[in-house]
């Protein structure tokens, strides 16, 4: 990137310097033409005997000189403008492609890690069960862990599959009425099974919405998963299901690190994750919120992110009530 920036600046500086050089040469040539024409005038017309014709011709020579100056200044400025625009377009598209390839690289690293770690955990648990005679409680614990890991794997595969299907417009969303409240409470119950005591739920009523249940489930799961993932294990996650302005509203508030204002819009971009692969502690692919936003938009809903007090993030999604 740095090499490209230096080469780009160097090339740009060279073109501008060449343009200035040609401008100066042209000006000199124009001056020479003016001087020759002036000498010629002095030789051909007597300024005292025929002063009217002399000064008219002199005026004409001066005007031609000014017109030439205006012409090459105009053409030079247009050329410079075109070069500046061209250079800016090339530079910004190069930066964009570098950023995308970096994000894709991060994504590949994250996906490889995300795929390998649940498989390794499941293998280890299954090998332990195969090799040792374990009591019922221990066996149950290991089986539960395998189920949690396989769910993680399943969520990741679903996210990746859905992202590519939605991108290729191959996914045909269903259009059915269902209870949004039941969907959220069931999802929270599933997560609470793996993370006991982490959720506090408040529900004011039963709200039905219309759309694709699987997609909405995925959007809700992504928010719950993130809240758990990015919050210290001793802090609770608050979930509330409410209605407002003919909308069913889900709020997920956590006490994690929160999301800086400058990152709030970016986290919905594909593959975007805050920080670098070295500084990130939590696992992820940067696909969750990208898909969540797509799903919410597809259901004519809205998603917002704000700060929690004293710290943390609050994600809110609303869907029109049926
Ligand atoms: P993933 O979690 O797989 O990295 P997401 O698209 O779900 O991808 O989230 C994008 C990024 O937004 C995350 O990498 C994380 O940096 C940030 N983020 C999402 N949810 C939270 C949250 N509840 N608290 C803090 N940061 C979050």
Coordinates of C-alpha atoms and ligand atoms in Angstrom, one line a residue:
X1 CA 0.0 0.0 0.0
X2 CA 2.8 2.4 1.0
X3 CA 4.7 1.5 -2.2
X4 CA 1.6 2.2 -4.3
X5 CA 1.0 5.6 -2.5
X6 CA 4.6 6.7 -3.0
X7 CA 4.6 5.6 -6.7
X8 CA 1.2 7.3 -7.2
X9 CA 2.4 10.5 -5.6
X10 CA 5.7 10.4 -7.6
X11 CA 3.8 9.8 -10.9
X12 CA 1.3 12.5 -10.1
X13 CA 4.2 15.0 -9.2
X14 CA 6.0 14.0 -12.5
X15 CA 2.8 14.7 -14.6
X16 CA 2.2 18.1 -12.8
X17 CA 5.9 19.0 -13.2
X18 CA 5.8 18.1 -16.9
X19 CA 2.7 20.1 -17.3
X20 CA 4.3 23.2 -15.7
X21 CA 7.4 22.7 -17.8
X22 CA 5.3 22.6 -21.0
X23 CA 3.4 25.6 -19.8
X24 CA 6.6 27.6 -19.3
X25 CA 7.9 26.5 -22.7
X26 CA 4.7 27.5 -24.5
X27 CA 4.8 30.9 -22.8
X28 CA 8.4 31.4 -23.9
X29 CA 7.4 30.4 -27.5
X30 CA 4.5 32.7 -27.4
X31 CA 6.7 35.5 -26.2
X32 CA 9.2 34.8 -29.1
X33 CA 6.3 34.9 -31.6
X34 CA 5.2 38.2 -30.1
X35 CA 8.7 39.7 -30.3
X36 CA 9.1 38.5 -34.0
X37 CA 5.7 39.9 -34.9
X38 CA 6.6 43.2 -33.2
X39 CA 10.0 43.4 -35.0
X40 CA 8.2 42.7 -38.2
X41 CA 5.7 45.4 -37.5
X42 CA 8.4 48.0 -36.8
X43 CA 10.0 47.1 -40.1
X44 CA 6.9 47.2 -42.2
X45 CA 4.9 50.1 -40.8
X46 CA 6.3 53.5 -39.8
X47 CA 4.9 54.4 -36.4
X48 CA 5.2 58.2 -36.9
X49 CA 4.0 58.4 -40.6
X50 CA 1.2 55.8 -40.2
X51 CA 0.5 55.8 -36.5
X52 CA -3.2 54.7 -36.8
X53 CA -2.3 51.4 -38.7
X54 CA 0.8 50.9 -36.6
X55 CA -1.1 51.0 -33.2
X56 CA -4.0 48.9 -34.6
X57 CA -1.6 46.2 -35.7
X58 CA 0.3 46.4 -32.4
X59 CA -3.0 46.0 -30.5
X60 CA -3.8 43.0 -32.7
X61 CA -0.4 41.4 -31.9
X62 CA -0.9 42.0 -28.2
X63 CA -4.4 40.5 -28.3
X64 CA -3.1 37.4 -30.1
X65 CA -0.4 37.0 -27.4
X66 CA -3.1 37.3 -24.7
X67 CA -5.4 34.8 -26.5
X68 CA -2.6 32.3 -26.7
X69 CA -1.9 32.7 -23.0
X70 CA -5.5 32.2 -22.2
X71 CA -5.7 29.2 -24.5
X72 CA -2.9 27.2 -23.0
X73 CA -3.8 28.3 -19.4
X74 CA -7.4 27.0 -20.1
X75 CA -6.2 23.8 -21.7
X76 CA -3.6 23.2 -19.0
X77 CA -6.1 23.7 -16.2
X78 CA -8.6 21.3 -17.8
X79 CA -5.8 18.8 -18.3
X80 CA -4.7 19.2 -14.7
X81 CA -8.3 18.8 -13.4
X82 CA -8.7 15.6 -15.4
X83 CA -5.4 14.3 -14.0
X84 CA -6.4 15.2 -10.4
X85 CA -9.8 13.5 -10.8
X86 CA -8.3 10.4 -12.5
X87 CA -5.6 10.2 -9.8
X88 CA -8.2 10.5 -7.1
X89 CA -10.4 7.8 -8.6
X90 CA -7.5 5.4 -9.1
X91 CA -6.3 6.0 -5.6
X92 CA -9.6 5.5 -3.9
X93 CA -10.5 2.4 -5.9
X94 CA -7.1 0.9 -5.1
X95 CA -7.6 1.7 -1.4
X96 CA -11.1 0.1 -1.5
X97 CA -9.8 -3.0 -3.2
X98 CA -6.9 -3.3 -0.7
X99 CA -9.3 -2.8 2.2
X100 CA -11.7 -5.5 0.8
X101 CA -8.9 -7.9 0.2
X102 CA -7.6 -7.3 3.8
X103 CA -11.1 -7.9 5.2
X104 CA -11.5 -11.0 3.1
X105 CA -8.2 -12.3 4.3
X106 CA -9.3 -11.6 7.9
X107 CA -12.5 -13.4 7.1
X108 CA -10.8 -16.4 5.8
X109 CA -8.6 -16.5 8.9
X110 CA -11.6 -16.1 11.1
X111 CA -13.7 -18.7 9.3
X112 CA -10.8 -21.2 9.4
X113 CA -10.5 -20.6 13.1
X114 CA -14.3 -20.7 13.6
X115 CA -14.6 -24.0 11.8
X116 CA -11.6 -25.7 13.3
X117 CA -12.2 -24.8 17.0
X118 CA -15.7 -26.4 17.4
X119 CA -14.6 -29.4 15.4
X120 CA -11.5 -29.8 17.7
X121 CA -13.6 -29.3 20.8
X122 CA -16.2 -31.9 19.7
X123 CA -13.5 -34.4 18.7
X124 CA -11.8 -34.0 22.1
X125 CA -15.1 -34.5 24.0
X126 CA -16.1 -37.5 21.9
X127 CA -12.6 -39.1 22.3
X128 CA -12.8 -38.5 26.1
X129 CA -16.2 -40.3 26.2
X130 CA -14.9 -43.1 24.0
X131 CA -11.7 -43.7 26.0
X132 CA -13.0 -43.4 29.6
X133 CA -15.9 -44.9 31.6
X134 CA -17.5 -41.7 32.8
X135 CA -20.3 -41.2 35.2
X136 CA -23.6 -40.0 34.0
X137 CA -23.1 -36.3 35.0
X138 CA -19.7 -36.0 33.3
X139 CA -21.1 -37.7 30.1
X140 CA -24.0 -35.3 30.1
X141 CA -21.6 -32.3 30.5
X142 CA -19.5 -33.5 27.5
X143 CA -22.6 -34.2 25.4
X144 CA -23.9 -30.7 26.2
X145 CA -20.6 -29.2 25.1
X146 CA -20.7 -31.1 21.9
X147 CA -24.3 -29.8 21.2
X148 CA -23.2 -26.2 21.9
X149 CA -20.2 -26.5 19.6
X150 CA -22.3 -28.1 16.8
X151 CA -24.8 -25.3 17.2
X152 CA -22.0 -22.8 16.8
X153 CA -20.8 -24.6 13.7
X154 CA -24.4 -24.8 12.4
X155 CA -24.9 -21.0 13.0
X156 CA -21.7 -20.2 11.2
X157 CA -22.6 -22.4 8.2
X158 CA -26.1 -20.9 8.0
X159 CA -24.7 -17.4 8.1
X160 CA -22.2 -18.1 5.3
X161 CA -24.7 -19.9 3.2
X162 CA -27.4 -17.2 3.7
X163 CA -24.9 -14.4 2.9
X164 CA -24.0 -16.0 -0.4
X165 CA -27.6 -16.9 -1.2
X166 CA -28.9 -13.4 -0.4
X167 CA -26.1 -11.9 -2.4
X168 CA -27.0 -14.0 -5.4
X169 CA -30.7 -13.3 -4.8
X170 CA -31.3 -17.1 -4.7
X171 CA -33.0 -17.1 -1.3
X172 CA -36.8 -16.9 -1.5
X173 CA -38.0 -15.6 1.9
X174 CA -41.2 -17.0 3.3
X175 CA -44.1 -14.8 4.1
X176 CA -45.9 -16.1 7.2
X177 CA -47.4 -14.7 10.4
X178 CA -45.7 -15.8 13.6
X179 CA -45.2 -14.7 17.2
X180 CA -42.1 -12.5 17.4
X181 CA -42.3 -12.7 21.2
X182 CA -42.3 -16.5 21.3
X183 CA -39.4 -16.6 18.8
X184 CA -37.3 -14.3 21.0
X185 CA -38.2 -16.0 24.3
X186 CA -37.4 -19.5 22.7
X187 CA -34.1 -18.2 21.4
X188 CA -33.2 -16.7 24.8
X189 CA -34.1 -20.0 26.5
X190 CA -31.8 -21.8 24.1
X191 CA -28.9 -19.5 24.8
X192 CA -29.7 -19.5 28.5
X193 CA -29.3 -23.3 28.4
X194 CA -25.7 -22.8 27.3
X195 CA -25.1 -19.6 29.3
X196 CA -27.1 -20.1 32.5
X197 CA -27.9 -16.9 34.5
X198 CA -26.7 -14.5 31.8
X199 CA -30.0 -13.2 30.5
X200 CA -32.6 -11.0 32.1
X201 CA -35.8 -10.8 30.0
X202 CA -38.7 -8.3 30.2
X203 CA -41.7 -8.9 28.0
X204 CA -44.8 -6.7 27.8
X205 CA -47.0 -8.7 25.5
X206 CA -47.4 -11.1 22.6
X207 CA -46.5 -9.5 19.3
X208 CA -47.0 -11.0 15.9
X209 CA -45.1 -10.1 12.8
X210 CA -45.1 -11.3 9.2
X211 CA -42.1 -12.6 7.3
X212 CA -39.5 -15.3 7.2
X213 CA -39.2 -17.0 10.6
X214 CA -35.8 -18.6 9.9
X215 CA -34.3 -15.2 8.8
X216 CA -35.8 -13.3 11.8
X217 CA -34.5 -16.1 14.1
X218 CA -31.1 -15.7 12.6
X219 CA -31.1 -11.9 13.2
X220 CA -32.2 -12.3 16.8
X221 CA -29.6 -15.0 17.4
X222 CA -26.9 -12.8 16.0
X223 CA -27.7 -10.0 18.5
X224 CA -28.0 -12.5 21.4
X225 CA -24.7 -14.2 20.4
X226 CA -22.9 -10.9 20.1
X227 CA -24.1 -9.7 23.5
X228 CA -22.9 -12.8 25.1
X229 CA -19.7 -12.9 23.2
X230 CA -18.6 -9.3 23.9
X231 CA -19.8 -9.1 27.5
X232 CA -17.7 -10.3 30.5
X233 CA -19.0 -13.6 31.8
X234 CA -20.1 -12.1 35.2
X235 CA -22.3 -9.4 33.6
X236 CA -25.9 -10.0 32.5
X237 CA -27.5 -9.3 29.1
X238 CA -30.9 -7.5 29.2
X239 CA -33.5 -8.5 26.6
X240 CA -36.8 -6.7 26.3
X241 CA -39.7 -7.3 23.9
X242 CA -42.0 -4.4 23.6
X243 CA -44.2 -2.6 21.1
X244 CA -44.0 1.0 19.9
X245 CA -45.7 2.8 17.1
X246 CA -47.2 -0.4 15.6
X247 CA -43.8 -2.1 15.7
X248 CA -42.5 -5.0 17.7
X249 CA -39.3 -3.9 19.3
X250 CA -36.5 -6.2 20.6
X251 CA -33.8 -4.5 22.7
X252 CA -30.6 -6.3 23.6
X253 CA -28.5 -4.4 26.0
X254 CA -25.1 -5.5 27.4
X255 CA -22.3 -4.3 29.6
X256 CA -19.5 -5.1 27.3
X257 CA -16.9 -2.7 25.8
X258 CA -19.6 -0.9 23.8
X259 CA -19.1 0.4 20.3
X260 CA -17.3 3.7 19.6
X261 CA -19.3 6.3 17.6
X262 CA -16.9 6.1 14.7
X263 CA -17.5 2.3 14.4
X264 CA -21.3 2.3 14.8
X265 CA -22.1 2.5 11.1
X266 CA -19.1 0.3 10.0
X267 CA -20.0 -2.8 12.1
X268 CA -22.9 -3.5 9.6
X269 CA -20.4 -3.8 6.7
X270 CA -19.6 -7.2 5.4
X271 CA -16.7 -8.9 7.1
X272 CA -16.1 -5.8 9.3
X273 CA -14.8 -6.4 12.8
X274 CA -13.5 -3.8 15.2
X275 CA -9.8 -3.9 15.8
X276 CA -7.3 -6.2 14.1
X277 CA -7.0 -10.0 14.1
X278 CA -4.2 -9.6 16.7
X279 CA -6.1 -7.4 19.1
X280 CA -9.5 -9.2 18.9
X281 CA -10.2 -11.5 21.8
X282 CA -13.7 -12.8 20.7
X283 CA -14.1 -15.1 17.7
X284 CA -16.2 -14.1 14.8
X285 CA -16.4 -13.5 11.1
X286 CA -17.9 -10.0 10.7
X287 CA -21.0 -11.5 8.9
X288 CA -23.5 -11.5 11.7
X289 CA -24.5 -7.8 11.8
X290 CA -24.2 -7.5 8.0
X291 CA -26.8 -10.2 7.6
X292 CA -28.9 -8.9 10.5
X293 CA -29.2 -5.5 8.8
X294 CA -30.1 -7.2 5.5
X295 CA -32.8 -9.3 7.2
X296 CA -34.2 -6.4 9.1
X297 CA -34.4 -4.2 5.9
X298 CA -36.0 -7.1 4.0
X299 CA -38.8 -7.1 6.7
X300 CA -39.2 -3.4 6.4
X301 CA -37.8 -3.0 9.9
X302 CA -35.1 -1.0 11.5
X303 CA -31.9 -1.7 13.5
X304 CA -30.2 0.9 15.7
X305 CA -27.1 0.7 17.9
X306 CA -26.5 3.1 20.9
X307 CA -24.5 3.3 24.1
X308 CA -25.6 1.6 27.3
X309 CA -25.1 3.3 30.7
X310 CA -22.6 3.2 32.3
X311 CA -21.0 1.1 29.5
X312 CA -21.9 -1.4 26.8
X313 CA -24.0 -1.5 23.7
X314 CA -27.7 -1.4 23.1
X315 CA -29.0 -3.0 19.9
X316 CA -32.7 -2.4 19.0
X317 CA -34.6 -4.0 16.1
X318 CA -38.2 -3.2 15.2
X319 CA -40.5 -5.1 12.8
X320 CA -43.9 -3.8 11.7
X321 CA -46.7 -5.6 13.6
X322 CA -48.9 -8.0 11.6
Ligands
LIG1 P1 -18.6 -10.9 14.5 O1 -19.2 -10.8 15.9 O2 -18.7 -12.3 13.9 O3 -17.2 -10.4 14.5 P2 -20.7 -9.1 13.7 O4 -21.0 -8.7 12.3 O5 -21.7 -9.8 14.4 O6 -19.4 -10.0 13.5 O7 -20.1 -7.9 14.5 C1 -19.2 -7.0 13.8 C2 -18.3 -6.3 14.9 O8 -19.1 -5.5 15.7 C3 -17.7 -7.3 15.9 O9 -16.5 -7.9 15.4 C4 -17.5 -6.5 17.1 O10 -16.3 -5.8 17.0 C5 -18.6 -5.4 17.0 N1 -19.8 -5.8 17.9 C6 -20.9 -6.4 17.6 N2 -21.7 -6.6 18.6 C7 -21.1 -6.0 19.7 C8 -21.4 -5.8 21.1 N3 -22.6 -6.3 21.6 N4 -20.5 -5.2 21.9 C9 -19.3 -4.8 21.4 N5 -18.9 -4.9 20.1 C10 -19.8 -5.5 19.2

